[in-house]
GROMACS .gro file of C-alpha atoms in nm:
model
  405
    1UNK     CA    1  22.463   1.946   2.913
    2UNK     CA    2  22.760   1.737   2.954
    3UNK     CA    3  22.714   1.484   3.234
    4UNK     CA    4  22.962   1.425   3.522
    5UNK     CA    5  23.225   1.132   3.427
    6UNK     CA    6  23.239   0.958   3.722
    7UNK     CA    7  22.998   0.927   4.028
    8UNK     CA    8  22.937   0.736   4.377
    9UNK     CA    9  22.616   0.594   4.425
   10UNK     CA   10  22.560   0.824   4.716
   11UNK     CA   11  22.608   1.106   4.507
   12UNK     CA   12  22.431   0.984   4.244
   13UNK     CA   13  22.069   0.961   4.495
   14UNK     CA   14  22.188   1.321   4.562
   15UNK     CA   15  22.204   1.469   4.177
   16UNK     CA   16  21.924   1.326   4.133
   17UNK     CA   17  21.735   1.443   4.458
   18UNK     CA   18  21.818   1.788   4.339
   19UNK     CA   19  21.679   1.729   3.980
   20UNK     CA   20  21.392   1.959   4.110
   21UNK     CA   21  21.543   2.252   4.204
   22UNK     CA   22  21.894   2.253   4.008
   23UNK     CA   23  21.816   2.162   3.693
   24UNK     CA   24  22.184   2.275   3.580
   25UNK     CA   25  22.310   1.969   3.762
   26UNK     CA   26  22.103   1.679   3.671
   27UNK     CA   27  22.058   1.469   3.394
   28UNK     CA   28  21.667   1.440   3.371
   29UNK     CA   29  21.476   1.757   3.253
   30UNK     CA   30  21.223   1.930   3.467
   31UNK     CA   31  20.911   1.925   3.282
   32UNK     CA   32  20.636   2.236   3.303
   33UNK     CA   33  20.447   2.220   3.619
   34UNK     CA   34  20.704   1.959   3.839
   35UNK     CA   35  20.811   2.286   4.077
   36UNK     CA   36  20.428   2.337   4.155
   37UNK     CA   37  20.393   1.942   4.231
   38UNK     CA   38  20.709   1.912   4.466
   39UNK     CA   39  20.604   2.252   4.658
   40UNK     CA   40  20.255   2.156   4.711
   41UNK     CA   41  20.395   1.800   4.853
   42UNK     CA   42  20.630   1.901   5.101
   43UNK     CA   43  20.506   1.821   5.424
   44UNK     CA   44  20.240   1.592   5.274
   45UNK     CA   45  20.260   1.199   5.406
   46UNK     CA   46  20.187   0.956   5.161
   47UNK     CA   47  20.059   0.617   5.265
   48UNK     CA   48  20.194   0.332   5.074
   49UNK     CA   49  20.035  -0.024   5.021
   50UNK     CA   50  20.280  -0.238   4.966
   51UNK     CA   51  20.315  -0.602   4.988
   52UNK     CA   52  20.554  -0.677   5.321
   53UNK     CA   53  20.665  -1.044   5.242
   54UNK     CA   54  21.041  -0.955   5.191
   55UNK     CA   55  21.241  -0.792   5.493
   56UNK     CA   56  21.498  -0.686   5.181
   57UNK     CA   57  21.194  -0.521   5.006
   58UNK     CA   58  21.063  -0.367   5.348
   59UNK     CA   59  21.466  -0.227   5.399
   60UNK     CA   60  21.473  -0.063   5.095
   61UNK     CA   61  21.153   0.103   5.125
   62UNK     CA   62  21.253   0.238   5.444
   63UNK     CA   63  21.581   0.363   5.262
   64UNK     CA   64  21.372   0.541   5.064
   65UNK     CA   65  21.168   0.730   5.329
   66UNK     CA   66  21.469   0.854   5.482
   67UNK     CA   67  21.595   1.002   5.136
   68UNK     CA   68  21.182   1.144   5.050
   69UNK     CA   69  21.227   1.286   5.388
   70UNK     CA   70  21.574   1.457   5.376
   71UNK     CA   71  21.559   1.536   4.988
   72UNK     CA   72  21.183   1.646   4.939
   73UNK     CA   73  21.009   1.735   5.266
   74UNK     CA   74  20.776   1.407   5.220
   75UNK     CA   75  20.713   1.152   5.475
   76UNK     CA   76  20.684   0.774   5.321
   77UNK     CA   77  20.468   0.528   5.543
   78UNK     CA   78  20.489   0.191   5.413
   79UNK     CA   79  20.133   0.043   5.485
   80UNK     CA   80  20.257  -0.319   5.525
   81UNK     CA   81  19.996  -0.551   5.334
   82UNK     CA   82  20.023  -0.968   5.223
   83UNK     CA   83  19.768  -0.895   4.924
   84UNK     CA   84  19.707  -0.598   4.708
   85UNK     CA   85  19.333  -0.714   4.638
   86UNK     CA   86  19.208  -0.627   5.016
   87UNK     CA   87  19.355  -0.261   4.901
   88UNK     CA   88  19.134  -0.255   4.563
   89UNK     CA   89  18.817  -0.368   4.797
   90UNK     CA   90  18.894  -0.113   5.037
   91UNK     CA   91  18.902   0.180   4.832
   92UNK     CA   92  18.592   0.055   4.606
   93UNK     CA   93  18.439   0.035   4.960
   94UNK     CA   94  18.533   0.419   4.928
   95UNK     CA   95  18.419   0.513   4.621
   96UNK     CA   96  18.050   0.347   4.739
   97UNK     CA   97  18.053   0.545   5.058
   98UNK     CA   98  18.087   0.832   4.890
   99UNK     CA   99  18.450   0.942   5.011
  100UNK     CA  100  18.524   1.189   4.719
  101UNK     CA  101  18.830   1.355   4.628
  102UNK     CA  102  19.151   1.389   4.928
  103UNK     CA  103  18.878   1.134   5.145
  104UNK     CA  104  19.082   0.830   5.060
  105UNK     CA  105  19.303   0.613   5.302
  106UNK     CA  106  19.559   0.514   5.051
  107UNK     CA  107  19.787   0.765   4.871
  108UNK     CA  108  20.003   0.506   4.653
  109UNK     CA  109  19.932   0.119   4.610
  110UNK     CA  110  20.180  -0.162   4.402
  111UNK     CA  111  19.962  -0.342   4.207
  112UNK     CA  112  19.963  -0.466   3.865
  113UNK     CA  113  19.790  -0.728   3.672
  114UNK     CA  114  19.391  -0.795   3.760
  115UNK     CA  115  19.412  -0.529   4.056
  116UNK     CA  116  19.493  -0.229   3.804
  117UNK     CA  117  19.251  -0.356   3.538
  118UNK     CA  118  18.948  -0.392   3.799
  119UNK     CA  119  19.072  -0.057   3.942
  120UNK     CA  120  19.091   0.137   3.607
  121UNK     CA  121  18.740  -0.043   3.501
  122UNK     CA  122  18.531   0.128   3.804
  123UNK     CA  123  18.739   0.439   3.808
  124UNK     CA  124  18.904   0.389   4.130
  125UNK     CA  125  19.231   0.557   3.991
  126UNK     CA  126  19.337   0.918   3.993
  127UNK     CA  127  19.380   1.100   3.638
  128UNK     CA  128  19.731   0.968   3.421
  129UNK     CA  129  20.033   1.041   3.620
  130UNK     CA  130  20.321   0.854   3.489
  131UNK     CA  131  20.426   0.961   3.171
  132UNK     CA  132  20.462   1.337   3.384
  133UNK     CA  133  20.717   1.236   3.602
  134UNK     CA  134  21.065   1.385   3.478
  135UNK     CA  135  21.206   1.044   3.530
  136UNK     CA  136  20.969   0.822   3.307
  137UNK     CA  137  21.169   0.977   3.002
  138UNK     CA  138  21.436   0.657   3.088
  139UNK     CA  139  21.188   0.384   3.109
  140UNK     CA  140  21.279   0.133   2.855
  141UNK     CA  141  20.900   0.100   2.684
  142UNK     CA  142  21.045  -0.051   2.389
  143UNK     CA  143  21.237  -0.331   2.482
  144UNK     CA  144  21.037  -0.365   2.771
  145UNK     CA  145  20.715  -0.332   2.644
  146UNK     CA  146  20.495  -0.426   2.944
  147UNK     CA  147  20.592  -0.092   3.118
  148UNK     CA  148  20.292   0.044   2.886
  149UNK     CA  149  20.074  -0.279   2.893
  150UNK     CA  150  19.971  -0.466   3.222
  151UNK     CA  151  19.790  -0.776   3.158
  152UNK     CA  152  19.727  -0.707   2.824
  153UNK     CA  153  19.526  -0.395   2.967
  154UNK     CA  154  19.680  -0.057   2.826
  155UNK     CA  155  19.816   0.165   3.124
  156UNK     CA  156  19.745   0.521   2.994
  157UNK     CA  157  19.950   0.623   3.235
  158UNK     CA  158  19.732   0.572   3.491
  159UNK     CA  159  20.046   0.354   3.672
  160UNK     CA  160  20.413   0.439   3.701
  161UNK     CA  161  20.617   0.134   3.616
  162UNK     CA  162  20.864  -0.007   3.890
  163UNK     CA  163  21.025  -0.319   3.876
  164UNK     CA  164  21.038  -0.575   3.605
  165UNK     CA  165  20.955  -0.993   3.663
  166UNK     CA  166  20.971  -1.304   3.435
  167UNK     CA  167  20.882  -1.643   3.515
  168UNK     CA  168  21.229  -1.825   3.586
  169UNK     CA  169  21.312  -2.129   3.694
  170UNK     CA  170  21.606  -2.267   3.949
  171UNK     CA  171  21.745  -2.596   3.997
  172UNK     CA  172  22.124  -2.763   4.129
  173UNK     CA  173  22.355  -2.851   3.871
  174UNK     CA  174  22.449  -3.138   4.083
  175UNK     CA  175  22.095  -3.279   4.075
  176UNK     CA  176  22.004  -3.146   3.724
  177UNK     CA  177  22.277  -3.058   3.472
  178UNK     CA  178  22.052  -3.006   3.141
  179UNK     CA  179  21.709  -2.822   3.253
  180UNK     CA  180  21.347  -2.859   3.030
  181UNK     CA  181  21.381  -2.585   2.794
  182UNK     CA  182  21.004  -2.634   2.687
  183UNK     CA  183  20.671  -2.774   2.942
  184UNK     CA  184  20.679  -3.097   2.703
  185UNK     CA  185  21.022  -3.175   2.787
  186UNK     CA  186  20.919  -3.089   3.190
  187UNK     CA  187  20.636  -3.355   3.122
  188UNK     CA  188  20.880  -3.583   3.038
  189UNK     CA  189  21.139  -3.512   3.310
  190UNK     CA  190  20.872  -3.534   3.559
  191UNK     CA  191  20.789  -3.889   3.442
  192UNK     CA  192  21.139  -4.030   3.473
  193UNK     CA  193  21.176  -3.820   3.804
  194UNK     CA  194  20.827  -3.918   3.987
  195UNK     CA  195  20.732  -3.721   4.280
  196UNK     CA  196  21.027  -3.445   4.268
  197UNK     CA  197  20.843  -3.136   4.056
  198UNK     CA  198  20.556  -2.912   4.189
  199UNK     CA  199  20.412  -2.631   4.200
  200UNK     CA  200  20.208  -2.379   4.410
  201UNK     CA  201  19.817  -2.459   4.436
  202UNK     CA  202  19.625  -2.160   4.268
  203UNK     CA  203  19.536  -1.888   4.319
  204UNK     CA  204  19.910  -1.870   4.459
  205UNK     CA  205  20.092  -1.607   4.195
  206UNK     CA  206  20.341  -1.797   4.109
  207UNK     CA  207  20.137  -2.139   4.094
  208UNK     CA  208  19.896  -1.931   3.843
  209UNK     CA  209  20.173  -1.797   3.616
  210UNK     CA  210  20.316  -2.197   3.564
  211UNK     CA  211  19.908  -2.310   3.423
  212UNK     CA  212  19.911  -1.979   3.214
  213UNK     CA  213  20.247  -2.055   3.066
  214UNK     CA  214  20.163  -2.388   3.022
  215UNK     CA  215  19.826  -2.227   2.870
  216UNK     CA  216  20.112  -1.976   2.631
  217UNK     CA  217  20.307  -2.335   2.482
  218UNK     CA  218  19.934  -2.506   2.417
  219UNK     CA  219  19.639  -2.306   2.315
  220UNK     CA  220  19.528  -2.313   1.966
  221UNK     CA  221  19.554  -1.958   1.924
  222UNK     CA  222  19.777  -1.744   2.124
  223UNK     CA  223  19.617  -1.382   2.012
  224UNK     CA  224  19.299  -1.493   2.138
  225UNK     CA  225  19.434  -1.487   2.522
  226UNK     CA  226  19.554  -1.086   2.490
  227UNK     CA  227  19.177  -1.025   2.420
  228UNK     CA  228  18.926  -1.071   2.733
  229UNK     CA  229  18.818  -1.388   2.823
  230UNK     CA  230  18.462  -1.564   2.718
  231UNK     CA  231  18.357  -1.941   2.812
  232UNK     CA  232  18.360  -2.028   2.439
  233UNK     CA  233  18.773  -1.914   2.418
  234UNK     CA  234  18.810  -2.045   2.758
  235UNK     CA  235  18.670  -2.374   2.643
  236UNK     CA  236  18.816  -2.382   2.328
  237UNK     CA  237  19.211  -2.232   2.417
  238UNK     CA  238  19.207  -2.398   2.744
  239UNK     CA  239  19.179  -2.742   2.633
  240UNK     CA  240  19.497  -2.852   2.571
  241UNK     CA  241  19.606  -2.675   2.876
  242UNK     CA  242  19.380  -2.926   3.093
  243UNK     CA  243  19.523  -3.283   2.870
  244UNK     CA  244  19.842  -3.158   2.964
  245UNK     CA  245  19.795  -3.133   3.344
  246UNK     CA  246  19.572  -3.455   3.317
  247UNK     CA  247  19.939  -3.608   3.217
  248UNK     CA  248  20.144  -3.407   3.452
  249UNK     CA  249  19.990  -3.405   3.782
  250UNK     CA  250  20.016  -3.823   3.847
  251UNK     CA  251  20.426  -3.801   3.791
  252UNK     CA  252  20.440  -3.478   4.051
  253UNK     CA  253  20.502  -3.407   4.404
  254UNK     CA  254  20.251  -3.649   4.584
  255UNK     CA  255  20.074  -3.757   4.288
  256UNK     CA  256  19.932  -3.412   4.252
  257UNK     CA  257  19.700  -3.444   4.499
  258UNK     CA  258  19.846  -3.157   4.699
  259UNK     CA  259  20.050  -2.885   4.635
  260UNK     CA  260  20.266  -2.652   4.831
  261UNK     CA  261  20.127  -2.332   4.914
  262UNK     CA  262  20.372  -2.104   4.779
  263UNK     CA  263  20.666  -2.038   4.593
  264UNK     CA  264  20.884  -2.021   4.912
  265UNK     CA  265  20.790  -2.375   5.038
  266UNK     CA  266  20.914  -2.521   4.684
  267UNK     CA  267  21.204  -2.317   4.696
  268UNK     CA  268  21.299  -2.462   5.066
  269UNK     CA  269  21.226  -2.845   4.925
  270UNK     CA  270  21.478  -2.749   4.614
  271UNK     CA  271  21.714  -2.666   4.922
  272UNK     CA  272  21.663  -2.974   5.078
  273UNK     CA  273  21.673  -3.179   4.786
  274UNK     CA  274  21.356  -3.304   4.807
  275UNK     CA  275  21.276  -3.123   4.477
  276UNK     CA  276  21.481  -3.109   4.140
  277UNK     CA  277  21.360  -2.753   4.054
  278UNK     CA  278  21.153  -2.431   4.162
  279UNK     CA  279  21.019  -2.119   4.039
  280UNK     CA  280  21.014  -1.781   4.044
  281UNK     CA  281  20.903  -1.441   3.893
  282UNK     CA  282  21.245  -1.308   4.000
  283UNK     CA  283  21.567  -1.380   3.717
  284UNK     CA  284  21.767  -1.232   4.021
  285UNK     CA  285  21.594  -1.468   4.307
  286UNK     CA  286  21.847  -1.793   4.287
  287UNK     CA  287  22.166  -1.534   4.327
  288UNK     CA  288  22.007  -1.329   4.578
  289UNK     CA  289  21.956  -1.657   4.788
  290UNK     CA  290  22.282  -1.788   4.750
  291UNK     CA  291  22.407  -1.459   4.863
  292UNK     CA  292  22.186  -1.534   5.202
  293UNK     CA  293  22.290  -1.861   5.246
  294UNK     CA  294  22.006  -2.034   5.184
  295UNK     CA  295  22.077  -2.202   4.830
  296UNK     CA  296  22.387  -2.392   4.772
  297UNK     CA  297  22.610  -2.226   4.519
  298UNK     CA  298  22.550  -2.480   4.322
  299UNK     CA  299  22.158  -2.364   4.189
  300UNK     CA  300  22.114  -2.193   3.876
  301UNK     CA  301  21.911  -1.977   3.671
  302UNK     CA  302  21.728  -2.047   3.306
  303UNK     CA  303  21.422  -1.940   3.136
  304UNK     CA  304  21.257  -2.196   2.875
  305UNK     CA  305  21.395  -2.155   2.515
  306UNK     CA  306  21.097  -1.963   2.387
  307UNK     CA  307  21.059  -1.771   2.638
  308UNK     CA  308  20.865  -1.727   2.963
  309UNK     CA  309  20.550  -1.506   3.100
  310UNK     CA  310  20.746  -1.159   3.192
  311UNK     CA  311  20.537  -0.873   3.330
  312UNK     CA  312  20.603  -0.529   3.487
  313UNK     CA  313  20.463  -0.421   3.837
  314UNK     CA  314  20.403  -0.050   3.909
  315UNK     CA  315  20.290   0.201   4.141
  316UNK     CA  316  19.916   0.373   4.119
  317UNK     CA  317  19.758   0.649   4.303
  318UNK     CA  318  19.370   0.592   4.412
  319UNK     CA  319  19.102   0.839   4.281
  320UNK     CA  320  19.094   0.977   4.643
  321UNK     CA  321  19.448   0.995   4.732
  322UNK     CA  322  19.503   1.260   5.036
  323UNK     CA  323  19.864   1.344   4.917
  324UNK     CA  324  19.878   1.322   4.541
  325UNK     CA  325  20.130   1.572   4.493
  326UNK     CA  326  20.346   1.360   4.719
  327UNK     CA  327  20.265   1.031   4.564
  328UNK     CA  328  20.370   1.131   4.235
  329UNK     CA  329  20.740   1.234   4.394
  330UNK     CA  330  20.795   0.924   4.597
  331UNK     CA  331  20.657   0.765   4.212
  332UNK     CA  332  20.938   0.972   4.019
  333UNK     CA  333  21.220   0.920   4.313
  334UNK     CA  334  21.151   0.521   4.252
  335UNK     CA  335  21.172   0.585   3.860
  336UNK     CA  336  21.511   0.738   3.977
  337UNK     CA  337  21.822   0.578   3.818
  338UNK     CA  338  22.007   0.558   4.165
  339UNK     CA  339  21.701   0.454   4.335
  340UNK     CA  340  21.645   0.202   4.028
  341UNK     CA  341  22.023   0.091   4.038
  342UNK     CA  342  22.024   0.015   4.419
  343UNK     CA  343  21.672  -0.190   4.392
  344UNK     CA  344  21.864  -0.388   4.095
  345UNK     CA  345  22.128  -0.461   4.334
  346UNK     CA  346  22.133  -0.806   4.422
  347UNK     CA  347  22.289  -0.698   4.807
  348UNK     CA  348  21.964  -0.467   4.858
  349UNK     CA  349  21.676  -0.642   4.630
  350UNK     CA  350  21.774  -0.773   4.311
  351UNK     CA  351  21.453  -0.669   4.128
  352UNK     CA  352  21.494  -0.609   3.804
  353UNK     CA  353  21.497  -0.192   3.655
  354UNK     CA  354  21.218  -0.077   3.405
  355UNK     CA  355  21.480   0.218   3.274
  356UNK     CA  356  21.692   0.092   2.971
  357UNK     CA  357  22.051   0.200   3.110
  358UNK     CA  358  22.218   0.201   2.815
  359UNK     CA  359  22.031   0.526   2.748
  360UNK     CA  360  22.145   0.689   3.042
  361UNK     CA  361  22.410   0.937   3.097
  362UNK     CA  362  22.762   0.721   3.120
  363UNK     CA  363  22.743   0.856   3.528
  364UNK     CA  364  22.417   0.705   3.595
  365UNK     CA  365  22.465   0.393   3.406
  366UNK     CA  366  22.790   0.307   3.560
  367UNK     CA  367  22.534   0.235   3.821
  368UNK     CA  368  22.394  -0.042   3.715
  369UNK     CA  369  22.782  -0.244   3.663
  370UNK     CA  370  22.875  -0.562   3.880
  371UNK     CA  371  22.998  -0.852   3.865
  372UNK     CA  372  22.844  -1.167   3.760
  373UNK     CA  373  22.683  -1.338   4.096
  374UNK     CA  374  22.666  -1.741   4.124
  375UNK     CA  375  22.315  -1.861   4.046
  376UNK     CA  376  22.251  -1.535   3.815
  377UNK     CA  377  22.062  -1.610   3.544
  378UNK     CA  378  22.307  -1.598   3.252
  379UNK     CA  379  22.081  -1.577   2.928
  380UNK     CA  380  21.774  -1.390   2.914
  381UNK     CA  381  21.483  -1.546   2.704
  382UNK     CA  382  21.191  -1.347   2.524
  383UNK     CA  383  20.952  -1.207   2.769
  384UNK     CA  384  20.604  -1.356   2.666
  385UNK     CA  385  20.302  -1.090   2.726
  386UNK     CA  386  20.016  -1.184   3.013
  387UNK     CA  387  19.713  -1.295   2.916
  388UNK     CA  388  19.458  -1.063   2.959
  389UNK     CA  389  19.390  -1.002   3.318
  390UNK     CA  390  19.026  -1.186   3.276
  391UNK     CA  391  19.173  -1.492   3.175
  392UNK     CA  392  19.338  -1.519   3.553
  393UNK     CA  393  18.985  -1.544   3.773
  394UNK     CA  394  18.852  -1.763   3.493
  395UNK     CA  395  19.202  -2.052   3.469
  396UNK     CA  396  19.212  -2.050   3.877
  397UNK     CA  397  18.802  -2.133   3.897
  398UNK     CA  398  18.854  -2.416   3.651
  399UNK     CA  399  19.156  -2.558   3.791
  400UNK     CA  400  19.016  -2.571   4.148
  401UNK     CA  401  18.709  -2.723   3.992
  402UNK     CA  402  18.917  -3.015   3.851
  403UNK     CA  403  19.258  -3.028   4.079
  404UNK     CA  404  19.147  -2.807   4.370
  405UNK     CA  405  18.995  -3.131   4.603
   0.00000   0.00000   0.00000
């Protein structure tokens, strides 16, 4: 089938809307069975847990109700949540009370990391999903191979990948012209610069991602973090980890005897100047808040020379879902190249897409084009794999033991 040349973006949502029901027109095969699952979900309602920090992220995933609703017959309510954990405790409160099969409260939850690997280990999740959906056939899970592997925990397709991440970091090139491009040469920034580099107290996210990449650069053996964690590899991997912070922590934002509570709050003191660099799990954060105004057009984007942490985050549907049927379509439609291309835009989101465009029909990947934005991070490094999802309870118990007071 020879795809259309040229196509608006508006269009494009509608080709592939109609993937399930005009398979002449679209791009993306209909595999056996997909009819059944959008019939049986029209007229479902499928509640979503999603983290509601972001009013972009909370626009877009009202966008996307409206098109589930005119395109499929399926009503999207976004369950606004600050912490995908309280969702994993609710529906193991559930699973204990007995609420069996279509007794559930949540239809579709973003997780990924520790949530999915303490919800696949007590069988909290409905049976593999993702590799079903007509649109996985365009995620990129061999150049991005954390779309298969969350945490070092195989998916099985028990999530549908979403949205990529990679620890980046942002600073002004008026303040900083030649970033670290390794944690030894932040060590030694930070001790000609006292008092202007932080970062957020764990358990904060991204405060947890800087100790385990700082764990990646200095543990003895690197393998032994993708297995699960012991106290004898804790002990023995996390060693250097803990001499480095010993000789970090004095040169930092108030000695290191406090630290900001999120990412946000050290982005805001990069802002003000107060700080020479921040983080984020974002490459597409910096230009998206230069866009808004709230970074000077002078901040840019790198990644240490190595590489950084990178991860995927994905969508999962609870052993008890009410709506399964309809969880797996609002899945697909977010696997969706137009629905991927507009989250990828840096006007509407700026999150990174799982699908590897150059692998898509010249129509859909025309979607992904723009121009370069100021503060866009202009060379990717290697995407380092998580730890295994153990190792996070275990590093933020023993750094609150010996930083937390």
């Amino acid at each position: 089938m020879t795809p259309l040349i040229s196509i608006t973006r508006r269009h494009a949502l509608g080709l592939f809307a109609a993937t399930a029901v005009c398979p002449v027109q679209a791009a993306t095969p209909i595999p056996t069975g997909w009819a059944d699952t959008l019939r049986t979900a029209r007229g479902q309602t499928v509640y979503f847990n999603a983290w509601a920090g972001s009013e972009r992220i909370n626009a877009y995933l009202q966008w996307a109700a409206d098109q589930l609703q005119r395109d499929f017959g399926v009503k999207l309510q976004h369950v606004k949540i600050s912490d995908a954990a309280d969702v994993v405790k609710r529906v193991r409160a559930e699973k204990q009370a007995g609420r069996q099969d279509s007794e559930g409260t949540v239809d579709l939850i973003w997780i990924n990391g520790e949530n999915f690997a303490a919800m696949k280990r007590e069988g909290l999740l409905s049976a593999p999903f993702a590799k079903t959906l007509p649109h996985f056939q365009w995620v990129d899970t061999v150049g991005k191979p954390t779309t298969l592997v969350d945490f070092s925990v195989p998916t099985e397709g028990l999530e549908s990948p979403w949205g990529m991440a990679q620890l980046t970091f942002l600073a002004d090139r008026q303040r900083l012209p030649k970033p670290p491009q390794s944690m030894a040469e932040l060590l030694a920034l930070a001790r000609t610069q006292p008092g202007r580099i932080t970062y957020p107290r764990p358990p904060e996210f991204h405060g947890t991602t800087f100790i385990k990449q700082a764990l990646l650069e200095h543990a003895p053996d690197a393998k032994a973090l993708a297995q699960p964690v012991t106290p004898e590899a804790l002990q023995l991997q996390a060693a250097p980890l803990w001499r480095f912070l010993d000789a970090l922590h004095p040169h930092l934002w108030r000695g290191g005897k406090q630290f900001p509570p999120h990412h946000a709050a050290v982005r805001q003191m990069l802002a003000d100047g107060e700080l020479l660099l921040a983080l984020t799990f974002n490459p597409n954060e910096a230009a998206n808040e230069i866009a808004a105004k709230r970074l000077p057009a002078t901040v840019y984007s790198w990644q240490l020379a190595k590489g950084t942490i990178g991860n995927t985050h994905f969508v999962a549907i609870p052993y008890n879902a009410p709506s399964k049927a309809a969880a797996q379509v609002v899945a697909n439609f977010l696997l969706s190249p137009a629905a991927q291309a507009r989250k990828a835009d840096i006007d509407v989101w700026g999150d990174p897409t799982v699908l590897d465009v150059a692998r898509l029909p010249a129509a859909e990947r025309a979607l992904f084009q723009s121009a370069p934005r100021a503060g866009q991070l202009a060379q990717s490094s290697p995407a380092l794999p998580e730890p295994h999802a153990s190792w996070v309870d275990a590093l933020e118990k023993e750094w609150i033991r010996r930083y937390g007071v």
